[in-house]
Coordinates of C-alpha atoms and ligand atoms in Angstrom, one line a residue:
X1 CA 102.4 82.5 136.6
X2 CA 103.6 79.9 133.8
X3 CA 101.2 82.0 131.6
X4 CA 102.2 85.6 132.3
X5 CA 106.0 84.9 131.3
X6 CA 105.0 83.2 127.6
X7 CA 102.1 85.9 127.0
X8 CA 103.1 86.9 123.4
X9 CA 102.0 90.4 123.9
X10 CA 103.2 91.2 127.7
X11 CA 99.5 91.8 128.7
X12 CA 99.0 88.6 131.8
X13 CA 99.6 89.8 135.1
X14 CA 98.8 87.6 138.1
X15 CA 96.8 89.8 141.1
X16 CA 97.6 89.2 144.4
X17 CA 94.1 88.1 145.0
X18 CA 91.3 86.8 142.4
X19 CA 88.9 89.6 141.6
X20 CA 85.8 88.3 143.3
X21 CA 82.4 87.8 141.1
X22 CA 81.1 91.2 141.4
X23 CA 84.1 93.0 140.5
X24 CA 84.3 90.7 137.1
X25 CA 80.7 91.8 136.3
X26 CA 81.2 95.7 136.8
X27 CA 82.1 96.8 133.1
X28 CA 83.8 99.9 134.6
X29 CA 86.0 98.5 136.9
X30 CA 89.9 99.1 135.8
X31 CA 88.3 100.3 132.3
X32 CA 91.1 102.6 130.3
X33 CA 88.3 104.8 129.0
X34 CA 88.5 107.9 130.7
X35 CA 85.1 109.1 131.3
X36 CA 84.6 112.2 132.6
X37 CA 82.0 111.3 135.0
X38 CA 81.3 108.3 137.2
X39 CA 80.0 105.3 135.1
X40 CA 76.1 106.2 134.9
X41 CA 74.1 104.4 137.4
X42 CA 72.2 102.6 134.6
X43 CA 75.3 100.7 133.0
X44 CA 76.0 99.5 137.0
X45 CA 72.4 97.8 136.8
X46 CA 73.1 96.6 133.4
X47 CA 76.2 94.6 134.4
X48 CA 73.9 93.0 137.4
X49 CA 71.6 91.4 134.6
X50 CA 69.2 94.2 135.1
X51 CA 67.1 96.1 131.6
X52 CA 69.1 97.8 129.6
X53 CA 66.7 99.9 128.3
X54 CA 67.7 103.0 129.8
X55 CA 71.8 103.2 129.1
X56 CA 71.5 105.1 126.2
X57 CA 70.7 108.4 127.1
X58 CA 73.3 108.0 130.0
X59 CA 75.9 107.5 127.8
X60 CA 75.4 110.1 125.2
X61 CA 78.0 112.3 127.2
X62 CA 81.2 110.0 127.1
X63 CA 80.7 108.6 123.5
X64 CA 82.0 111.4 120.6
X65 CA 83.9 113.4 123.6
X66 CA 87.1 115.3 122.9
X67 CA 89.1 112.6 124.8
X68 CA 88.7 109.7 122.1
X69 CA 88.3 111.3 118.9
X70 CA 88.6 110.5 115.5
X71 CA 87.7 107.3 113.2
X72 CA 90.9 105.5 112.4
X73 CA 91.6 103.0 109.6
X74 CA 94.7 100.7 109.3
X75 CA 95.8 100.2 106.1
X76 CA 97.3 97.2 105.6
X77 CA 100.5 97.4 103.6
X78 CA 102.6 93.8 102.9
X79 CA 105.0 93.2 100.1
X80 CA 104.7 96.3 98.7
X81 CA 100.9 96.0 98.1
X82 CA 98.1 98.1 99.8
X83 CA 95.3 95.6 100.7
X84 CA 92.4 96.4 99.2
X85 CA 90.0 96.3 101.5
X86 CA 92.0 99.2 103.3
X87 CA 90.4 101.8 100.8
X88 CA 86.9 100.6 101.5
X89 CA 87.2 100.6 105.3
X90 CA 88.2 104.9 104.0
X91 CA 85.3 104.7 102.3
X92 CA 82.9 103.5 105.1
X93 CA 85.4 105.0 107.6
X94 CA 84.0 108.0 106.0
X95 CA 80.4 107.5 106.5
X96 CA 80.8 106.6 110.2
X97 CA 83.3 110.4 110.4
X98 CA 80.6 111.9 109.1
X99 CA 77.9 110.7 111.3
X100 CA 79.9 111.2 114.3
X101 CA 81.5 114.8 113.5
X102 CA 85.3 113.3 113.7
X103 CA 87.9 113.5 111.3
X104 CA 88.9 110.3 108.9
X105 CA 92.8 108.7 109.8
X106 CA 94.8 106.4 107.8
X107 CA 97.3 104.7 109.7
X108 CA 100.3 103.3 108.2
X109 CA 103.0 101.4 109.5
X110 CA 105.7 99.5 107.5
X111 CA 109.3 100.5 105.6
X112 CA 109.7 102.9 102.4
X113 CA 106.4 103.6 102.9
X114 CA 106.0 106.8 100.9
X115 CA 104.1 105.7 98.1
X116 CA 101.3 104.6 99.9
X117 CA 100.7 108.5 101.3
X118 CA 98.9 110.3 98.3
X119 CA 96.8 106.8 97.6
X120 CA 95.6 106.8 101.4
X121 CA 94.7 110.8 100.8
X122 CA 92.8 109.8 97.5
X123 CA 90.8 107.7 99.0
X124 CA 89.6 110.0 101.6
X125 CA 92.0 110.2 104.3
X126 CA 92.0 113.7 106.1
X127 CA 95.0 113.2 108.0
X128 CA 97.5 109.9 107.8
X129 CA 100.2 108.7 110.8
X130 CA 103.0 107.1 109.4
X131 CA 105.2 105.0 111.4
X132 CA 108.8 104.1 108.7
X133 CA 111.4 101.6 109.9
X134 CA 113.2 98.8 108.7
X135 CA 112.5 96.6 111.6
X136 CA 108.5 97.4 110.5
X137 CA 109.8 96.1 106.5
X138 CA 107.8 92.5 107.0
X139 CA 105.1 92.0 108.7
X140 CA 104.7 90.7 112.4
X141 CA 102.5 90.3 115.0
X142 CA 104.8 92.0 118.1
X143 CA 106.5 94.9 116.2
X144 CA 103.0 95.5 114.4
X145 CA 100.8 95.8 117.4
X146 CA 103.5 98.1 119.0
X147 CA 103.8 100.7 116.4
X148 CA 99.8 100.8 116.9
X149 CA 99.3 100.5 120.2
X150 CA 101.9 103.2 120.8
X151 CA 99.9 105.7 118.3
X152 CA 96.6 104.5 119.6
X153 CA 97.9 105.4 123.5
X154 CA 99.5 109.1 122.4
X155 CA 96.1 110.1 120.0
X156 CA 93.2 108.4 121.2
X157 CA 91.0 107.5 118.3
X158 CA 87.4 106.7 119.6
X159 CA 87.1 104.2 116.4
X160 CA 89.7 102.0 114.8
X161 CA 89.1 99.5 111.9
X162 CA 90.8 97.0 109.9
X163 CA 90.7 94.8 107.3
X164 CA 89.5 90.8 108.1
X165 CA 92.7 89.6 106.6
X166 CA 95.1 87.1 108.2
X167 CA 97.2 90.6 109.0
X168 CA 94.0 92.5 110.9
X169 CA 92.8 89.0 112.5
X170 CA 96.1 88.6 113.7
X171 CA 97.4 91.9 115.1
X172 CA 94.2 93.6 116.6
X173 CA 93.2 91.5 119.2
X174 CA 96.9 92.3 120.0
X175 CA 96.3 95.7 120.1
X176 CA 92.8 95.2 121.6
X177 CA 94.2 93.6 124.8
X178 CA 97.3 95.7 125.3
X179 CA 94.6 98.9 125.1
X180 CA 92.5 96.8 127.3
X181 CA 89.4 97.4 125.0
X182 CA 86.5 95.0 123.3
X183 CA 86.7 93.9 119.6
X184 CA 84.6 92.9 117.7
X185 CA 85.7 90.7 114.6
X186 CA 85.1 89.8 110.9
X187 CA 82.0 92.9 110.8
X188 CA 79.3 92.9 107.5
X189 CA 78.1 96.0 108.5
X190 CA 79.0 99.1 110.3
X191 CA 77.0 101.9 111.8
X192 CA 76.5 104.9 114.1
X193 CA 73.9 104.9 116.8
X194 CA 72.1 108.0 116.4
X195 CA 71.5 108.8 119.9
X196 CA 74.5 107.6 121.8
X197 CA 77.2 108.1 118.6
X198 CA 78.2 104.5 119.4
X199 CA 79.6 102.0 116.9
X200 CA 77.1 99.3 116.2
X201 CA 79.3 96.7 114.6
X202 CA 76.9 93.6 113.0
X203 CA 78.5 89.9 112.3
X204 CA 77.0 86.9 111.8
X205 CA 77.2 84.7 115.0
X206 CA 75.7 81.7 116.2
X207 CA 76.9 79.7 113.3
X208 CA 75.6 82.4 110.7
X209 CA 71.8 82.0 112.3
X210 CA 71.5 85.6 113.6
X211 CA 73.1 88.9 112.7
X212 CA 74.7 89.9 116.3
X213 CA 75.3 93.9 116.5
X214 CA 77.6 94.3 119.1
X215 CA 78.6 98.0 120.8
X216 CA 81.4 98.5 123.0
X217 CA 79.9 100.7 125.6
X218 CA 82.7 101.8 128.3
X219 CA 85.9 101.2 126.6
X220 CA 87.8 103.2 123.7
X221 CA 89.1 103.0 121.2
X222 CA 85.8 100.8 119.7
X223 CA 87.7 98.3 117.4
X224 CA 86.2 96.2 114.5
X225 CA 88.2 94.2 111.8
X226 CA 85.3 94.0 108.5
X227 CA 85.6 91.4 105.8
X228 CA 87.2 92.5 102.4
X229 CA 84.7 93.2 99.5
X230 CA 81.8 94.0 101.9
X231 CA 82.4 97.5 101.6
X232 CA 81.7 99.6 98.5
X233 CA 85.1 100.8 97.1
X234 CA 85.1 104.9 97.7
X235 CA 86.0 107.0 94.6
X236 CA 89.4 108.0 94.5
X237 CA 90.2 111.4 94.1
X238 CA 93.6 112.2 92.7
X239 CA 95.6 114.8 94.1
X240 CA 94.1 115.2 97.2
X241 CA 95.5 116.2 99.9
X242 CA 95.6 116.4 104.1
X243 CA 97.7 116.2 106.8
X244 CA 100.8 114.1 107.4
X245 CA 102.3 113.1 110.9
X246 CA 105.3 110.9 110.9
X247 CA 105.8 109.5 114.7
X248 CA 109.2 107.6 115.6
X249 CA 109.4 103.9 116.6
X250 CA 111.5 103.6 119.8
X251 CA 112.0 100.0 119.3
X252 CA 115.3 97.6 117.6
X253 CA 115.5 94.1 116.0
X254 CA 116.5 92.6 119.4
X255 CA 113.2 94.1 121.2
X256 CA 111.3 91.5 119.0
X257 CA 111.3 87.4 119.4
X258 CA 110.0 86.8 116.0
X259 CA 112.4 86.7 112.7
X260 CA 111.3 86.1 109.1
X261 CA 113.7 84.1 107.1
X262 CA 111.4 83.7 104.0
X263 CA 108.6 84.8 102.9
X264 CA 106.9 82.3 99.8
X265 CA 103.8 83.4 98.4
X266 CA 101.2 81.2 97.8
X267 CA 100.9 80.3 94.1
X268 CA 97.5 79.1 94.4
X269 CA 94.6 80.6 91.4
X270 CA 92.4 81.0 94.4
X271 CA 94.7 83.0 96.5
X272 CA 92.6 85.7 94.5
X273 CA 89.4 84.7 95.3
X274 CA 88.0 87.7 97.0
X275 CA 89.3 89.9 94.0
X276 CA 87.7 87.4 91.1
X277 CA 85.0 89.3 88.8
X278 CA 83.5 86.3 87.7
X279 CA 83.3 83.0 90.1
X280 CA 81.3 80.0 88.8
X281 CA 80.7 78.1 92.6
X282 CA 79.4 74.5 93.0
X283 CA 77.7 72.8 95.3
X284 CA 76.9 69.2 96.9
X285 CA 74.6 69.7 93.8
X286 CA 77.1 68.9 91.3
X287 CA 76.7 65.0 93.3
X288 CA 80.4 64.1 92.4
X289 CA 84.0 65.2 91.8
X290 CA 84.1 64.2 88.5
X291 CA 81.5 66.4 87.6
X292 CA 83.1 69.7 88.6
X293 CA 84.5 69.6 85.0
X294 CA 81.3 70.9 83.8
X295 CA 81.7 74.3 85.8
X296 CA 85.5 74.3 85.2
X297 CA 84.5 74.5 81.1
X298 CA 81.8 76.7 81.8
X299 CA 84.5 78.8 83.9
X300 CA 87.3 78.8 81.1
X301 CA 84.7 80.4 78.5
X302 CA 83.6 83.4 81.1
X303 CA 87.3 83.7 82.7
X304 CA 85.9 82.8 85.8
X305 CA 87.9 81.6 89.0
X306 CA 85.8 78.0 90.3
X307 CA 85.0 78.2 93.8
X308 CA 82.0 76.5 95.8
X309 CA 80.3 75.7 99.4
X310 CA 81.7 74.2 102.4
X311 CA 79.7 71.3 101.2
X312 CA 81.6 70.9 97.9
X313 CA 85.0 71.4 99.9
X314 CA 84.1 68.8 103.2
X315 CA 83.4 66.4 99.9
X316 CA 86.8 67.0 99.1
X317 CA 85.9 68.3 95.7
X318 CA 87.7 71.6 96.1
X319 CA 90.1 73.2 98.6
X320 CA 89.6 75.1 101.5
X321 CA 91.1 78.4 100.3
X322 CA 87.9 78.2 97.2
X323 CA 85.0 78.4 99.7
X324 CA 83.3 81.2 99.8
X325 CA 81.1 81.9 102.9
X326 CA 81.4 82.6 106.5
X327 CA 83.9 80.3 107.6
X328 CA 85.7 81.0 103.9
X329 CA 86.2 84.0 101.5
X330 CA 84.1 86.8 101.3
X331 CA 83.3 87.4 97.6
X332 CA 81.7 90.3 96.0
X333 CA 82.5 89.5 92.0
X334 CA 80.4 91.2 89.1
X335 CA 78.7 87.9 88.8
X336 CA 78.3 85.1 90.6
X337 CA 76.9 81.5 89.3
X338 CA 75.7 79.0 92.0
X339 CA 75.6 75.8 90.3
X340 CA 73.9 73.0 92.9
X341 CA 73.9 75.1 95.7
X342 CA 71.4 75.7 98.6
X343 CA 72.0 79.1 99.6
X344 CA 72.5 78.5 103.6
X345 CA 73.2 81.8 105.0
X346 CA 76.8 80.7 105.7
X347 CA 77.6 80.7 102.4
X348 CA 74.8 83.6 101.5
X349 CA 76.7 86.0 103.9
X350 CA 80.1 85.4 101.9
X351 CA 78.1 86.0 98.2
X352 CA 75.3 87.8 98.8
X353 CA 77.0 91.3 98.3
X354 CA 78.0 90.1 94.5
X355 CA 76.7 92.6 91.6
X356 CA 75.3 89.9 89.8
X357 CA 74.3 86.7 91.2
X358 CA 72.7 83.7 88.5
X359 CA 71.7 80.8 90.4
X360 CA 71.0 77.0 88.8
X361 CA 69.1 74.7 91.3
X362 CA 66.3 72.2 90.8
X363 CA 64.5 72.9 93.8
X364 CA 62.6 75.9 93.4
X365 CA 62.4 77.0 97.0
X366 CA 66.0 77.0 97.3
X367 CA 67.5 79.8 99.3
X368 CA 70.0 80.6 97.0
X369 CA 66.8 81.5 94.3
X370 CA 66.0 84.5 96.7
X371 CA 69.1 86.4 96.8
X372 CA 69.4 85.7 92.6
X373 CA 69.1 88.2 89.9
X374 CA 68.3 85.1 87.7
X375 CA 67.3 81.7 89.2
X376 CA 66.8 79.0 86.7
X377 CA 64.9 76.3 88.2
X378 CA 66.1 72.8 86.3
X379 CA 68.3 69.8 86.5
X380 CA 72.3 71.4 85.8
X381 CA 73.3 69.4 83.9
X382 CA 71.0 70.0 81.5
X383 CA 71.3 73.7 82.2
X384 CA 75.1 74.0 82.4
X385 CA 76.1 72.5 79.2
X386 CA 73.7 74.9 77.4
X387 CA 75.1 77.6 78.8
X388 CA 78.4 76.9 78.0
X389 CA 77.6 76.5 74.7
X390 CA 76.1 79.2 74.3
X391 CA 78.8 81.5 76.0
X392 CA 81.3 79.8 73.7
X393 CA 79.3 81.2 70.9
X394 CA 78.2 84.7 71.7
X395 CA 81.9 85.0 73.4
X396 CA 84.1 83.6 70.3
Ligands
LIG1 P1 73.3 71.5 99.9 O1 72.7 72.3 101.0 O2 73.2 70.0 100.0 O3 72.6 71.9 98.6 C1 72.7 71.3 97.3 C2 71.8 71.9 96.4 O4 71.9 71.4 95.1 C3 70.3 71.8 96.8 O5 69.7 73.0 96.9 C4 69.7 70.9 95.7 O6 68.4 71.3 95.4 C5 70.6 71.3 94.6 N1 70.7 70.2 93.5 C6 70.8 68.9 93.7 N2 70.9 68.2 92.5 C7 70.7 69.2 91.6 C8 70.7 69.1 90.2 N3 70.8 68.0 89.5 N4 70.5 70.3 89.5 C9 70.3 71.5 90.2 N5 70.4 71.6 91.5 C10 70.6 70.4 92.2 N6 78.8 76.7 103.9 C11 79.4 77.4 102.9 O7 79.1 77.3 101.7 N7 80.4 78.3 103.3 C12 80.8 78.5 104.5 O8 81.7 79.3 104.7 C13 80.2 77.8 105.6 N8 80.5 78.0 106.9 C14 79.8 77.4 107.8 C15 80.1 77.6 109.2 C16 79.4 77.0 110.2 C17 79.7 77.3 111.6 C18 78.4 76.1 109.8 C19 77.6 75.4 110.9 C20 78.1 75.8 108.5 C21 78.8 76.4 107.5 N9 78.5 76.1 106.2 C22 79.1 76.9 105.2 C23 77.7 75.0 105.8 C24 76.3 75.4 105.3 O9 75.4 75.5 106.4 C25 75.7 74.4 104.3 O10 75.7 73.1 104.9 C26 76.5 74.3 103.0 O11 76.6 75.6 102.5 C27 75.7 73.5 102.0 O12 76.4 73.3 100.9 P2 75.6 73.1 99.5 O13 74.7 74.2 99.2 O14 76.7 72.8 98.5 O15 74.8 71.7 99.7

């Protein structure tokens, strides 16, 4: 019971009994999701080990009901500043309204939140939830997941996304387990099942070796958090407008365990990583700290921010917060130079969506050369120099 009394988000409780094996296994047993009929013979059989093959069809009925409706996005709203990644998920948000036949929600939560209103409607939003108060001014985890459990529970969305940020990684699986539902983290792609109208959320798993699409078949809301900069930016449309409901927040100061006393931003360059437009990125390649100076010169010429592979970071060459790739930051820059990198689809999955990618390597059947608009096959630090010199004079 030690457990159930520190549980951060009051969700622990200890049964009288253990649930035994079978009742673990049955993936509609004390599910939230109201379906309308029993759970379909098929998704029994499916929890036994048995094929899957046939659930789809038998799930078609529940999926896109008028129970759990609507595709929900959370935009993310800290310090006076709108994430961006907020406007994308309306932009792909969109997309997954459309193939469903569900309006688009923005969600906001925070204090003096009123400017934030007409951007979430120009970006697509048909009809926002706000959630004002001053204990909702800084962002934490047990106020936060509140004010959105509390609106999930009253207007059942069937989809809700969020931004991959440190905010989204932290306070959905809140929300996920005080809704009792499945989510699936840190998605690259998003999509709609045309049969069953069920979310097929895709992340890399297994240590980046597969893409893993994952549905969540008996529970709603189906929650995803996506990286930032995977998603195309929608266009914004100014002046557009929709429907606005303001809900109250029956919660005080003294409801909540957690205070902020401060709040110091990082001062780090790379803190903007993910929004660079130009990123020069090293490798092991590169063969030694000292030689990092080459990108950085190459990097003051284009205005580039340095960054580079968990290789060049576990050499200590860089820091953590510069690696782009699975288990860094997910860039997506107007171009991207790989200098001495191999392209392993850890750090592929956290580039590859770049406008522009120019990769330097000397092997050519480096992986990084397939996903490159330009691959120049040669030793860098022949190539590197040159091109430096040659930006220096075109750019001066
Ligand atoms: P290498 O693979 O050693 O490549 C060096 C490249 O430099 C080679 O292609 C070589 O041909 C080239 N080269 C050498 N000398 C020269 C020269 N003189 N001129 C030109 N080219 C030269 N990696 C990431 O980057 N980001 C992540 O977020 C990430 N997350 C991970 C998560 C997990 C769970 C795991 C298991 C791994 C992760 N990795 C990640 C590690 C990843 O698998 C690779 O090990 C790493 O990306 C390799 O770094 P690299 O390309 O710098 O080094």
């Amino acid at each position: 019971g030690k457990c159930v009394k520190v549980c951060p988000t009051d969700t622990l409780s200890l049964p009288d009994k253990p649930a035994s094996r079978s009742e673990n296994r049955d993936p509609g047993a004390g599910s939230k999701f109201d379906l309308k009929e029993p759970l379909p013979e098929s998704v029994k059989d499916y929890a036994q080990g048995n094929e899957k093959k046939t659930i789809r069809s038998q799930v078609t009925p529940v999926a896109g009901g008028d129970v759990w409706s609507g595709v929900w996005v959370i935009i993310e709203y800290s310090n006076g500043k709108v994430a961006p990644v907020s406007w994308e998920l309306l932009g792909e948000g969109r997309k997954l309204a459309d193939a469903i036949g569900c309006e688009l929600c923005g969600v906001v939560t925070g204090h003096q939140v009123d400017a934030v209103i007409p951007e979430a409607f120009a970006y697509g939003a048909e009809k926002i939830y706000v959630i004002d108060h001053p204990v909702l001014k800084d962002y934490r985890t047990e106020p936060y997941a509140e004010a959105i459990t509390g609106l999930v529970k009253k207007y059942q969305p069937e989809i809700i996304l969020m931004g991959a940020t440190s905010m989204g990684r932290d306070v959905f699986p809140a929300v996920a387990t005080k809704v009792q539902t499945g989510l699936t983290a840190d998605c690259t792609v998003l999509g709609i099942d045309p049969e069953t109208k069920l979310l097929q959320q895709t992340r890399p798993a297994f240590g980046g070796n597969i893409m893993a699409t994952i549905l969540c078949r008996t529970r709603r809301p189906q929650m995803s958090t996506v990286r930032p900069r995977v998603m195309a930016m929608p266009e914004r449309v100014e002046g557009r407008q929709g429907e606005l409901i303001h809900e109250e927040f029956g919660f005080n100061e003294s409801d909540f365990r957690t205070k902020i006393l401060e709040f110091i931003p990082s001062d780090a360059k790379s803190a903007f990583l993910d929004k660079a437009e130009i990123i020069v990125a090293v490798g092991l390649g590169i063969g030694a700290k000292r030689n990092i100076a080459l990108a950085e010169e190459l990097a003051d010429v284009l205005g580039a921010t340095l960054a580079g592979s968990r290789g060049a970071v576990e050499a200590g060459w860089l820091n953590h917060d510069q690696q782009v790739g699975q288990s860094g930051v997910t860039v997506r820059p107007k171009v991207y130079i790989a200098i001495g990198i191999s392209g392993a689809i850890q750090h592929l999955v956290g580039m590859e969506t770049s406008d522009f990618i120019i990769a330097i390597n000397n092997d050519p059947e480096a992986s990084i050369l397939r996903v490159a608009n330009y691959g120049i096959v040669g030793d860098l630090f022949q190539i590197v120099p040159a091109m430096t010199a040659e930006f220096k004079k075109r750019l001066q």
